[in-house]
Coordinates of C-alpha atoms in Angstrom, one line a residue:
M1041 CA 142.7 149.3 119.4
V1042 CA 141.5 148.5 115.1
K1043 CA 142.5 145.5 114.5
L1044 CA 145.6 145.4 112.6
E1045 CA 146.7 142.9 109.7
T1046 CA 149.5 140.3 111.4
S1047 CA 152.2 141.4 109.0
K1048 CA 151.5 144.6 110.5
I1049 CA 152.2 144.1 113.9
E1050 CA 154.9 141.3 113.3
K1051 CA 156.8 143.8 110.9
L1052 CA 156.1 147.2 114.5
R1053 CA 157.5 143.9 116.8
L1054 CA 160.5 143.8 114.3
F1055 CA 161.3 147.7 114.5
F1056 CA 161.3 147.4 118.2
E1057 CA 164.0 144.8 119.0
E1058 CA 166.1 146.5 116.6
D1059 CA 169.3 146.5 118.6
T1060 CA 171.8 149.7 118.3
I1061 CA 172.3 151.9 120.3
P1062 CA 171.9 155.3 120.6
S1063 CA 174.2 158.2 120.4
D1064 CA 172.7 160.4 122.3
F1065 CA 171.3 157.3 124.4
T1066 CA 174.3 157.7 127.5
E1067 CA 174.7 161.0 126.9
K1068 CA 171.0 162.6 127.9
F1069 CA 170.2 159.3 130.5
S1070 CA 173.2 159.0 132.4
S1071 CA 171.7 156.7 134.5
F1072 CA 172.6 153.8 132.3
S1073 CA 176.4 154.2 131.7
S1074 CA 176.4 152.5 135.2
L1075 CA 174.2 150.0 134.2
E1076 CA 176.2 148.1 130.7
G1077 CA 178.3 145.9 131.3
I1078 CA 176.6 144.9 135.2
H1079 CA 172.5 145.0 134.1
N1080 CA 172.8 143.6 131.0
N1081 CA 169.1 143.3 130.2
L1082 CA 168.2 146.2 131.4
Y1083 CA 170.4 148.8 129.9
K1084 CA 169.1 147.2 126.4
I1085 CA 165.5 147.0 126.7
G1086 CA 166.3 151.1 128.1
Y1087 CA 167.7 152.0 124.6
K1088 CA 165.7 150.0 123.0
L1089 CA 162.8 152.1 124.6
H1090 CA 164.5 155.0 123.4
N1091 CA 164.7 154.0 119.8
N1092 CA 160.7 152.8 119.3
F1093 CA 160.1 156.1 120.6
K1094 CA 162.0 158.5 118.1
S1095 CA 160.3 155.8 115.5
R1096 CA 157.4 156.7 115.8
L1097 CA 157.7 160.4 115.1
S1098 CA 160.3 158.7 112.2
N1099 CA 159.5 156.2 109.9
G1100 CA 157.2 157.1 107.1
M1101 CA 157.1 154.0 106.5
L1102 CA 154.0 152.1 109.3
I1103 CA 153.6 155.2 111.2
G1104 CA 151.5 158.4 110.1
E1105 CA 148.5 159.7 107.4
G1106 CA 149.4 158.7 103.9
G1107 CA 150.2 154.7 102.4
N1108 CA 148.5 151.5 103.3
D1109 CA 151.2 150.4 106.1
T1110 CA 150.3 152.9 108.8
I1111 CA 149.8 152.4 111.9
S1112 CA 148.1 155.4 114.2
A1113 CA 149.4 156.7 117.1
E1114 CA 147.1 154.8 119.4
D1115 CA 147.5 151.8 117.9
Y1116 CA 151.8 152.8 118.3
C1117 CA 151.5 153.0 121.3
E1118 CA 149.3 149.7 123.1
L1119 CA 151.9 148.0 120.7
L1120 CA 155.0 149.7 122.1
N1121 CA 153.5 148.9 125.3
E1122 CA 152.5 145.6 125.2
W1123 CA 155.9 144.8 123.8
L1124 CA 158.1 146.6 126.9
N1125 CA 155.0 144.6 129.3
Q1126 CA 156.4 141.9 127.6
K1127 CA 159.8 142.4 128.5
K1128 CA 159.2 143.1 132.7
K1129 CA 157.9 139.4 132.3
H1130 CA 160.3 137.9 131.3
Y1131 CA 163.2 140.1 133.0
I1132 CA 161.8 139.9 136.2
N1133 CA 160.7 135.6 135.4
E1134 CA 164.6 135.0 134.5
G1135 CA 165.5 136.2 137.6
S1136 CA 167.8 135.0 140.6
N1137 CA 165.6 137.3 143.1
C1138 CA 162.4 138.6 141.9
E1139 CA 161.4 141.2 144.4
E1140 CA 165.0 143.0 143.8
S1141 CA 164.9 142.3 139.7
A1142 CA 160.4 144.7 139.9
Q1143 CA 163.1 146.8 141.8
L1144 CA 165.7 147.3 139.2
W1145 CA 163.1 147.3 137.0
E1146 CA 161.1 150.1 138.2
K1147 CA 163.6 152.2 138.8
H1148 CA 166.0 152.0 135.8
I1149 CA 162.5 150.7 133.0
E1150 CA 159.2 152.6 134.0
E1151 CA 161.6 156.1 135.5
L1152 CA 162.8 156.1 132.4
W1153 CA 159.5 156.7 130.2
E1154 CA 158.7 160.1 131.1
P1155 CA 161.5 161.4 129.9
I1156 CA 161.7 159.7 127.1
R1157 CA 158.8 161.4 126.1
T1158 CA 159.9 164.7 127.2
Y1159 CA 162.7 163.9 124.9
V1160 CA 161.8 163.0 122.1
G1161 CA 158.6 165.2 121.1
D1162 CA 156.7 162.7 121.8
N1163 CA 152.9 165.6 120.9
V1164 CA 150.4 162.2 121.8
L1165 CA 151.0 161.5 125.1
C1166 CA 151.8 157.8 123.8
N1167 CA 150.7 157.1 127.8
R1168 CA 152.3 153.7 130.4
D1169 CA 149.9 151.3 130.5
T1170 CA 151.5 149.2 132.4
T1171 CA 150.7 145.7 134.7
T1172 CA 151.9 144.6 138.1
Y1173 CA 153.6 141.8 139.1
I1174 CA 153.3 140.5 142.1
C1175 CA 156.1 137.6 143.2
S1176 CA 154.4 135.7 144.9
A1177 CA 157.2 134.3 147.5
S1178 CA 160.4 135.6 148.3
P1179 CA 163.5 133.7 147.6
D1180 CA 164.3 133.4 151.0
L1181 CA 161.1 131.6 151.9
K1182 CA 161.0 129.9 148.6
T1183 CA 164.6 128.2 149.7
A1184 CA 163.4 127.0 153.5
L1185 CA 159.9 126.0 152.1
S1186 CA 162.8 123.3 149.6
V1187 CA 164.6 122.5 152.8
G1188 CA 161.4 121.8 154.8
F1189 CA 159.9 119.2 152.6
A1190 CA 163.3 117.6 151.8
L1191 CA 163.8 117.3 155.5
L1192 CA 160.5 116.3 156.2
G1193 CA 160.8 113.8 152.8
T1194 CA 164.4 112.1 154.7
C1195 CA 162.0 112.3 157.9
L1196 CA 159.6 109.8 156.3
I1197 CA 162.1 107.6 154.0
S1198 CA 164.0 107.0 157.0
F1199 CA 161.2 106.2 159.0
F1200 CA 159.5 103.7 156.1
F1201 CA 163.0 101.7 156.8
L1202 CA 163.1 101.7 160.7
Y1203 CA 159.9 100.1 160.4
K1204 CA 160.1 97.3 157.5
F1205 CA 164.2 95.7 158.5
S1206 CA 164.2 96.8 161.9
P1207 CA 163.7 96.1 164.7
L1208 CA 161.2 98.8 165.4
G1209 CA 158.5 97.8 163.3
P1210 CA 157.8 95.0 165.7
W1211 CA 157.7 96.9 168.6
I1212 CA 155.1 99.4 167.5
N1213 CA 153.5 96.4 166.6
N1214 CA 153.7 95.2 169.4
N1215 CA 152.6 98.0 172.0
I1216 CA 149.9 99.2 169.6
K1217 CA 148.4 95.4 170.2
K1218 CA 148.6 95.7 174.3
K1219 CA 147.2 99.5 174.2
K1220 CA 144.3 97.8 172.1
R1221 CA 144.3 94.4 174.1
I1222 CA 144.4 96.3 177.4
T1223 CA 141.0 98.5 175.9
K1224 CA 139.4 95.4 175.2
N1225 CA 139.6 94.7 179.1
I1226 CA 138.6 98.3 180.1
F1227 CA 135.2 98.1 178.0
S1228 CA 135.4 94.4 179.1
E1229 CA 134.9 95.1 183.0
E1230 CA 132.7 98.3 182.8
S1231 CA 130.6 95.9 180.4
S1232 CA 130.0 93.8 183.6
G1233 CA 130.3 96.4 186.0
S1234 CA 127.3 98.0 184.5
F1235 CA 125.3 94.6 183.9
E1236 CA 125.6 93.5 187.7
R1237 CA 124.1 97.4 188.7
S1238 CA 121.5 96.6 186.1
S1239 CA 120.9 93.6 188.0
K1240 CA 120.8 94.5 191.2
N1241 CA 119.2 97.6 190.9
G1242 CA 115.8 95.0 189.0
E1243 CA 116.1 92.9 192.6
I1244 CA 115.3 95.7 194.0
T1245 CA 112.3 97.2 192.1
I1246 CA 111.2 93.0 192.6
G1247 CA 111.1 93.3 196.0
Y1248 CA 109.7 96.8 196.3
H1249 CA 106.5 95.7 195.0
F1250 CA 106.1 92.3 196.4
V1251 CA 106.0 94.2 199.4
E1252 CA 103.5 96.5 198.0
D1253 CA 101.2 93.5 197.1
S1254 CA 100.9 92.0 200.2

């Protein structure tokens, strides 16, 4: 896309956000009638997309070959894709269920691009350049993780208070000290036994050499 003046881009974005329901929208795209009142955000994005395709052909101040404020069809298509991708991101992010929102978007918005383009007579082939939105985790998984971390935190805090302010703390400390003493005694006994065995082996070796020398 040729670098456009900021004023032109901003002016076009204002046109993209015009909120006027076209009279022929629900008649030609009947599937959208059921969205009104249920998925109002999708419904608005759908008829705005319809208007924005039509604006490319009807608005001579911004699109065309003549005049100082013209925007080429290629630039218009790129900005339209950018606008729709932003709408997609906001719609999926703001939804309570990422997977469900993504499916609704694909069904009602992405599949609307081609029929609208055909209907308005798009003769420059304004192709869809969509962005892929990946849901990082399902709502059920997020809920399970949240509950799991909450329970873990509660257990750790409870254990801390039990350790500090109940007989459990001294009992644990006494057991640890007892195990340390037992381990130390076992190590000392093993060391003493090893030393005695080494001493006896040394005596035998000395006696053996003495007999040989005599």
